[in-house]
mmCIF file of C-alpha atoms in Angstrom:
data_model
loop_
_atom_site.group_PDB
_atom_site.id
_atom_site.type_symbol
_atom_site.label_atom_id
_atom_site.label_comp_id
_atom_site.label_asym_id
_atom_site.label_seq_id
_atom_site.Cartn_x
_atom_site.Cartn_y
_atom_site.Cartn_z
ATOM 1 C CA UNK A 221 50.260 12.145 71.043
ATOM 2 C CA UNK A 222 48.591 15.556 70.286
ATOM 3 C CA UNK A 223 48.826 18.203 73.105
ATOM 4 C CA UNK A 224 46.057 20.123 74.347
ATOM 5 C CA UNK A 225 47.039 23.146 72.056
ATOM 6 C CA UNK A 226 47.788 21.039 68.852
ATOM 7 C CA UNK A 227 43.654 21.934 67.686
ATOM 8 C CA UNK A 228 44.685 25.351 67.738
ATOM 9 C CA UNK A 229 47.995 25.756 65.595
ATOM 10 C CA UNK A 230 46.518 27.685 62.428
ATOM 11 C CA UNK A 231 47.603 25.391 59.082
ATOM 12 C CA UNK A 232 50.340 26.451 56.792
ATOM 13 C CA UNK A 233 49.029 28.665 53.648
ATOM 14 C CA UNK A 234 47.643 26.904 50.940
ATOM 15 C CA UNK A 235 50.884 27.047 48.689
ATOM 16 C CA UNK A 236 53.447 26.758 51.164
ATOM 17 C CA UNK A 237 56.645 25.924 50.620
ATOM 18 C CA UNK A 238 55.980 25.905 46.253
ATOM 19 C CA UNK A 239 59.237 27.724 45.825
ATOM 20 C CA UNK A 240 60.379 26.540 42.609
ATOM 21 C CA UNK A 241 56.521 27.222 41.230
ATOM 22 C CA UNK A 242 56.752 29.994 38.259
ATOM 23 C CA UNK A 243 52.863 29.672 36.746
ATOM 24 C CA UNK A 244 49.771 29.333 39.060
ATOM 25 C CA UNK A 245 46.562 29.191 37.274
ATOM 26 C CA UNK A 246 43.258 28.793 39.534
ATOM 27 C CA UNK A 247 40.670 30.387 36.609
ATOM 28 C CA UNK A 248 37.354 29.138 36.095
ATOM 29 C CA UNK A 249 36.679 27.913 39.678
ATOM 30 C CA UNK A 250 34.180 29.273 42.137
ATOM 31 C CA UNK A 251 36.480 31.084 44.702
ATOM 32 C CA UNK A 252 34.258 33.216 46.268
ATOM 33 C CA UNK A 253 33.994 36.766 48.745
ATOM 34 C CA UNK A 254 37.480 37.652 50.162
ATOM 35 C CA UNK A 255 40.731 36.594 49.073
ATOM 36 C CA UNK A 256 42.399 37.850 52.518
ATOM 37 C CA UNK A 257 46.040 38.485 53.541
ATOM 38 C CA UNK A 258 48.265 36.081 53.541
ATOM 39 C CA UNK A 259 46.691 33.994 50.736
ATOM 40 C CA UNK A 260 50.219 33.450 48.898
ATOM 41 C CA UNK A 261 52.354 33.620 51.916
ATOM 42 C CA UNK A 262 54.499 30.625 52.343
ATOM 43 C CA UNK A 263 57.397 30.551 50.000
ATOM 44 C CA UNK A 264 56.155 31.156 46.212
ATOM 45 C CA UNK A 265 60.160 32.693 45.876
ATOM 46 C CA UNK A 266 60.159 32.567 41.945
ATOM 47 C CA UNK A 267 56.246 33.058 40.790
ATOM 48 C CA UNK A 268 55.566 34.847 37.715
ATOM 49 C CA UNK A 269 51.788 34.878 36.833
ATOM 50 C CA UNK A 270 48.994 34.609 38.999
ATOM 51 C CA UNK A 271 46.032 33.598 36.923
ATOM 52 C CA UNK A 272 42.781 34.111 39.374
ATOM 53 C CA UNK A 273 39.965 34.796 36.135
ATOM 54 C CA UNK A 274 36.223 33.714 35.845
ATOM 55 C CA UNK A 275 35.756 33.142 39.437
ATOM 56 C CA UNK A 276 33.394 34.922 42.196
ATOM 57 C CA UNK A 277 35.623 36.992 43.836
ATOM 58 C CA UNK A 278 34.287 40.301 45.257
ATOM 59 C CA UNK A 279 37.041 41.835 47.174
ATOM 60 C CA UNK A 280 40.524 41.804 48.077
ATOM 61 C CA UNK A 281 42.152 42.745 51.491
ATOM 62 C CA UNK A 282 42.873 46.098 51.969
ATOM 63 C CA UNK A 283 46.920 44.895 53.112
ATOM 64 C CA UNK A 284 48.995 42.101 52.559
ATOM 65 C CA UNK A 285 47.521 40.131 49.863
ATOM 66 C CA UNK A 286 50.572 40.288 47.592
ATOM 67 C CA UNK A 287 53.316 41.478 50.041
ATOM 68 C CA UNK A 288 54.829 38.344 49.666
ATOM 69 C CA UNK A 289 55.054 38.504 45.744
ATOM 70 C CA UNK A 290 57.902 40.119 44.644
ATOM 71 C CA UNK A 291 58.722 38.209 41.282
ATOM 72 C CA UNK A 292 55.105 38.662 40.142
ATOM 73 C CA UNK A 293 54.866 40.091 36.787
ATOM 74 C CA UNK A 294 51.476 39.019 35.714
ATOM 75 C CA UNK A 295 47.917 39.452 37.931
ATOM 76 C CA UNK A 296 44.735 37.997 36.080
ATOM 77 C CA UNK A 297 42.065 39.139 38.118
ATOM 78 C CA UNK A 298 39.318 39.632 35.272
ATOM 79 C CA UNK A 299 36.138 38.686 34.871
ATOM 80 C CA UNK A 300 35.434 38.354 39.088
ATOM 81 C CA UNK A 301 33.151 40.716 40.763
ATOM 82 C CA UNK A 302 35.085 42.999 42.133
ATOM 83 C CA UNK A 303 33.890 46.597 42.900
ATOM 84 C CA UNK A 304 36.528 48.270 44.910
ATOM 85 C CA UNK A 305 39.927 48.920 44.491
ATOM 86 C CA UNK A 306 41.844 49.946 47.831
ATOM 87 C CA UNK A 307 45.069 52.202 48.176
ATOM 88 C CA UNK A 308 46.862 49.243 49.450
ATOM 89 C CA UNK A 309 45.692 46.469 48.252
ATOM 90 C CA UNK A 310 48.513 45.754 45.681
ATOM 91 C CA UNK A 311 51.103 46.723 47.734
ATOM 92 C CA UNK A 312 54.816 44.798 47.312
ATOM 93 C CA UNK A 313 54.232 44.028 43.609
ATOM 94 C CA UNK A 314 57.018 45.950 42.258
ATOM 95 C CA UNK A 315 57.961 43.350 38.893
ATOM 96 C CA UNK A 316 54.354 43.451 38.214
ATOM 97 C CA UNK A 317 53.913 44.227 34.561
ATOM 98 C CA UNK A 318 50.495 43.178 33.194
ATOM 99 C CA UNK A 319 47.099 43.513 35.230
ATOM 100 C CA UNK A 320 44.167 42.463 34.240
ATOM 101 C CA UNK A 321 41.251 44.235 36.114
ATOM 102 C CA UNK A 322 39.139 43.616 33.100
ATOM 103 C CA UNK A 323 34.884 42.424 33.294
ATOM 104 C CA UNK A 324 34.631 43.132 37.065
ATOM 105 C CA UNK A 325 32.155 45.595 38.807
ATOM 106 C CA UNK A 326 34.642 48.314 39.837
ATOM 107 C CA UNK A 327 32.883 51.816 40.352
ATOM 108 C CA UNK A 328 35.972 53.015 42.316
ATOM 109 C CA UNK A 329 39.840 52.876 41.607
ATOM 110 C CA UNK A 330 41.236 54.836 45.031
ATOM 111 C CA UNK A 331 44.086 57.576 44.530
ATOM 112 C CA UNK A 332 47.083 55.979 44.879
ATOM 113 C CA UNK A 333 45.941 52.420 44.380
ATOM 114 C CA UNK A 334 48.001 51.726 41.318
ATOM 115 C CA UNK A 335 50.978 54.545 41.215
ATOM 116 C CA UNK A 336 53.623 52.077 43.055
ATOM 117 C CA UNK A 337 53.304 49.551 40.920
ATOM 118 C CA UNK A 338 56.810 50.403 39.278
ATOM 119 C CA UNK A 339 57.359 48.156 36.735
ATOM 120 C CA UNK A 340 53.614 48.175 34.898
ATOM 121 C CA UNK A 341 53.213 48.063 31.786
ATOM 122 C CA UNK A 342 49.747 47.199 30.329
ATOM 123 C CA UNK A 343 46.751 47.822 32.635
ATOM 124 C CA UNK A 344 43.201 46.211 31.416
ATOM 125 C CA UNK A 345 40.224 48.325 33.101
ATOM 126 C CA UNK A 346 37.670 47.829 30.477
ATOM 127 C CA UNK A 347 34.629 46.220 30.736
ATOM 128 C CA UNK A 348 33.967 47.672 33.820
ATOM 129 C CA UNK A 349 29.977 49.066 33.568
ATOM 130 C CA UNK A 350 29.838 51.355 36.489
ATOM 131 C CA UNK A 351 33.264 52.831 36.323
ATOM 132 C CA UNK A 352 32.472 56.470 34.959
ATOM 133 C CA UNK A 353 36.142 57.889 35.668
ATOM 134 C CA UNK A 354 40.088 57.331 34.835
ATOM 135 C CA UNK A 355 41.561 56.183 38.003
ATOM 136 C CA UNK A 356 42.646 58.686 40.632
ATOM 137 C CA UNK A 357 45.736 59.249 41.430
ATOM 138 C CA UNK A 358 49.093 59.162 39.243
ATOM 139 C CA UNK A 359 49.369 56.015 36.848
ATOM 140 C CA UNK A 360 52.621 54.548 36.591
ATOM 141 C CA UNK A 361 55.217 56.072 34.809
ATOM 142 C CA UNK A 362 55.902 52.795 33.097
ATOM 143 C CA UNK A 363 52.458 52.213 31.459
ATOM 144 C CA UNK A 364 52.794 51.665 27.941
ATOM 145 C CA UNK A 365 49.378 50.797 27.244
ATOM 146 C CA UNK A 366 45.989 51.541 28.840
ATOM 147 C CA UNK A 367 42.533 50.146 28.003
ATOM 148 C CA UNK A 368 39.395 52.116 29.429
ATOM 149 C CA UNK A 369 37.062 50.662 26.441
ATOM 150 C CA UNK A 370 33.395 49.550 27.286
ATOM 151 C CA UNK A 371 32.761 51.598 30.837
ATOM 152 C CA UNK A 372 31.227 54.578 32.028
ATOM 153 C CA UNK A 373 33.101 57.579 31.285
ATOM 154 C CA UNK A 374 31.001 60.572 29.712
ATOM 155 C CA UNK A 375 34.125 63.392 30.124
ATOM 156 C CA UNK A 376 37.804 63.242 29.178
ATOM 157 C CA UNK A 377 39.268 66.298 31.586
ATOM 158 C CA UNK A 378 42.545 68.104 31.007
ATOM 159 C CA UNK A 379 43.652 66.547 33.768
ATOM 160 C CA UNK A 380 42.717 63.085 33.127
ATOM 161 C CA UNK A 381 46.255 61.973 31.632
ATOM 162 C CA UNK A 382 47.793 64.939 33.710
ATOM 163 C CA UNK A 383 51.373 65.995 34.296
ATOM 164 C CA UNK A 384 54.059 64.330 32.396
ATOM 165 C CA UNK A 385 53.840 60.941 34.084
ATOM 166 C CA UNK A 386 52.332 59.087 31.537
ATOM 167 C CA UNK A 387 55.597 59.820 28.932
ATOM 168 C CA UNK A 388 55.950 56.184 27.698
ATOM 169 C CA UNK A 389 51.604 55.685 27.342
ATOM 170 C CA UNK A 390 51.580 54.375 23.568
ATOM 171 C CA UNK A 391 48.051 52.779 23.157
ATOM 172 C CA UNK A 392 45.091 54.692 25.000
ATOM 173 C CA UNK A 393 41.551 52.217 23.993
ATOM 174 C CA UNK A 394 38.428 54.365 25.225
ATOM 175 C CA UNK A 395 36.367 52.639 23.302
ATOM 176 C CA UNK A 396 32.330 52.010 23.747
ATOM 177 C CA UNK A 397 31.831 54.220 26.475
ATOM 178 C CA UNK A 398 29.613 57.171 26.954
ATOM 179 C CA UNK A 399 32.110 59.755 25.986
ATOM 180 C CA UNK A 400 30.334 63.300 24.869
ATOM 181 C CA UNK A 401 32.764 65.481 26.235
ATOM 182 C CA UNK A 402 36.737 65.979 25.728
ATOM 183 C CA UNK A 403 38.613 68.946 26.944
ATOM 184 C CA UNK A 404 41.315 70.870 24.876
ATOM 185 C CA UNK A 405 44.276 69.455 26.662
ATOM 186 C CA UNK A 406 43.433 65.829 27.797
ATOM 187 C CA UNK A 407 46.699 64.246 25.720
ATOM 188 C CA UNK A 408 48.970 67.386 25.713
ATOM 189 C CA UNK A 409 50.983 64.948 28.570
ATOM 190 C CA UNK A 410 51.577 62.299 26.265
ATOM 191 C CA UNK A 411 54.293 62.159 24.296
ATOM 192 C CA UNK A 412 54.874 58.786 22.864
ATOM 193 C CA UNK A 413 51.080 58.503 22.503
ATOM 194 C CA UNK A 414 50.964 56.290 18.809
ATOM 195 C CA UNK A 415 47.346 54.644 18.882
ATOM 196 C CA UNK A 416 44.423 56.316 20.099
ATOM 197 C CA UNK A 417 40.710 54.945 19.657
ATOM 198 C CA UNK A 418 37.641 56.828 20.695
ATOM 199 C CA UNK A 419 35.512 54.705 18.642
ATOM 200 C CA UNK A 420 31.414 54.148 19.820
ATOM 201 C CA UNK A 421 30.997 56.953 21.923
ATOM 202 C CA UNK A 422 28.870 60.102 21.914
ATOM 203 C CA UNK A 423 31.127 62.447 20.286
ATOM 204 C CA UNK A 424 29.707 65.507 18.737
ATOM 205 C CA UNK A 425 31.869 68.001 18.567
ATOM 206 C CA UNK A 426 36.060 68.052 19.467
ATOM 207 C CA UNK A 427 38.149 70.979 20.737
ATOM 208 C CA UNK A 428 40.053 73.088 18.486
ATOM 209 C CA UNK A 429 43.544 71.440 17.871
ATOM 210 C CA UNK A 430 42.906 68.340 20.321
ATOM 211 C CA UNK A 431 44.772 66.520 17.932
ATOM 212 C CA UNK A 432 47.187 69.241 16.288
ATOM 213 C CA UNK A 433 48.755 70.011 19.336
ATOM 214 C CA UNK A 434 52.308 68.643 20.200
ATOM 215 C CA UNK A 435 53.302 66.362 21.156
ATOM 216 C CA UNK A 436 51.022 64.521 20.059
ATOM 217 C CA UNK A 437 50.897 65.467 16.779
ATOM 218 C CA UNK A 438 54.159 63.821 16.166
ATOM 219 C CA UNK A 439 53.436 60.838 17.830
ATOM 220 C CA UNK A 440 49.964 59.669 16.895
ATOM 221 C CA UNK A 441 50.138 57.011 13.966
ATOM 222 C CA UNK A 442 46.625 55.497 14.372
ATOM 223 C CA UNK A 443 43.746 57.176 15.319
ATOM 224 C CA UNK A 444 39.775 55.941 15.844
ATOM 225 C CA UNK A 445 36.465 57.905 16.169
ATOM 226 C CA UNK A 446 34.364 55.718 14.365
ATOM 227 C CA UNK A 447 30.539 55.526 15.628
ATOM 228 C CA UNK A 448 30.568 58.632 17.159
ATOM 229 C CA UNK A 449 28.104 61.520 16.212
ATOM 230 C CA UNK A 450 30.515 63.783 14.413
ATOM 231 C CA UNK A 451 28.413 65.887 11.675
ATOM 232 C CA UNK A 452 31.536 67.607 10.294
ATOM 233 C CA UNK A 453 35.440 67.844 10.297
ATOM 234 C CA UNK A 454 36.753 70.892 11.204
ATOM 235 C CA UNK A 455 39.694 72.243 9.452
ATOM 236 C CA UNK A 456 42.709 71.832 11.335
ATOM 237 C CA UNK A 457 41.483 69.079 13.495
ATOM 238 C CA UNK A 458 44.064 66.673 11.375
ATOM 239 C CA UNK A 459 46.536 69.153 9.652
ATOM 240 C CA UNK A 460 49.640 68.037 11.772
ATOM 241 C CA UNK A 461 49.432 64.497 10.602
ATOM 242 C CA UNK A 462 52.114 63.230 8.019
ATOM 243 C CA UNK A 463 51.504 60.756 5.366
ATOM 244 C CA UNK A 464 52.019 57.616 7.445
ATOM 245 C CA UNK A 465 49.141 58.602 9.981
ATOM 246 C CA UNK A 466 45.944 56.524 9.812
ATOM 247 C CA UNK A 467 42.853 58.188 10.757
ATOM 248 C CA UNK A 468 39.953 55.554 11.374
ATOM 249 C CA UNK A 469 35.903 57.556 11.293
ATOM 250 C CA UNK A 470 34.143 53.993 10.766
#
């Protein structure tokens, strides 16, 4: 027989005791509002890829979503409706090497939210209309490549890619955004920096030696400004480049 308390004992998490589980792929459902904490909790000891894409989700909790997830190396959260990103949020994922924020609603990436994530190594942000900013906060060391393409950002600051923590970055995409603007010293901290595409924005002009500049101009093999609105090349935008460099204007 049931005791008088039985109606209250909460049930187990969803994928409890799923220990051996590697893969778990819930895309193209219609999960909806919160994921909360304690979502994964339960035992998923030796999961790799969490694959959460074309669903309804609009937030994530704040703490304790992921805590449990230390053998995650792959997060496909694109294509929700996300808008937020919280300081916490992804907290415990320290194997995590590929996110996929890509197609949400973000506007706002908090400082902090992504720098513990120790292991990262490709981070998908485009696609993302209303976000008009790279993210606050440092990046991971361990980024290798970055894709801002198709948002909101009109200005490229000096300190946008600041202060040597971004040494292993090799493919920056800022593709299709609203780009006008791009100061003198935005990739000076970006030494292994090989692919670089600028393409559909609202370039007019670039700064003096942007490109000529080392690093960089040792490291850059591929480089994209098509659809811009450049009117002329200024000497000495390119004159570091060596023979093997491919420079893409359309």
């Amino acid at each position: 027989l049931l005791g008088p308390d039985a109606a209250s004992v909460a049930p187990p998490p969803p994928f409890s005791g799923l220990t051996a589980l590697t893969t778990l792929r819930l895309y193209s459902n219609e999960i909806s509002g919160r994921l909360e904490a304690g979502t994964f909790d339960g035992g998923l000891r030796s999961i790799r890829s969490i694959v959460l894409h074309q669903n309804r989700i609009e937030s994530l909790a704040d703490t304790g979503l992921f805590a449990s997830l230390a053998t995650l190396a792959e997060l496909d959260l694109r294509k929700n409706r996300l808008s937020a990103l919280q300081n916490g949020t992804l907290a415990g994922l320290a194997r995590l090497e590929t996110l996929y924020l890509n197609s949400n609603r973000l506007a706002r990436v908090e400082s902090g939210a992504l720098s513990h994530l120790s292991s990262l190594r490709s981070l998908f942000l485009f696609g993302n209309t209303y976000l008009d900013r790279v993210p606050g906060g440092e990046l991971p060391s361990t980024l290798e490549h970055l894709s801002l393409s198709y948002n909101s950002l009109a200005v490229l600051r000096n300190g946008s890619f600041c202060c040597g923590a971004l040494r292993r970055l090799n493919k920056l995409l800022v593709e299709s955004n609203r780009l006008s603007t791009i100061e003198p010293d935005t990739f000076a901290f970006l030494p292994s920096l090989a692919s670089l595409s600028l393409g559909l924005n609202r370039l007019r002009e670039l700064p003096q030696g942007v490109f000529a500049a080392p690093p960089l101009a040792s490291s850059l093999t591929f480089l994209s400004l098509y659809g811009n609105m450049l009117e002329v090349v200024r000497r000495g935008w390119f004159s570091h480049y060596n023979s093997s460099s491919s420079i893409n204007s359309r």
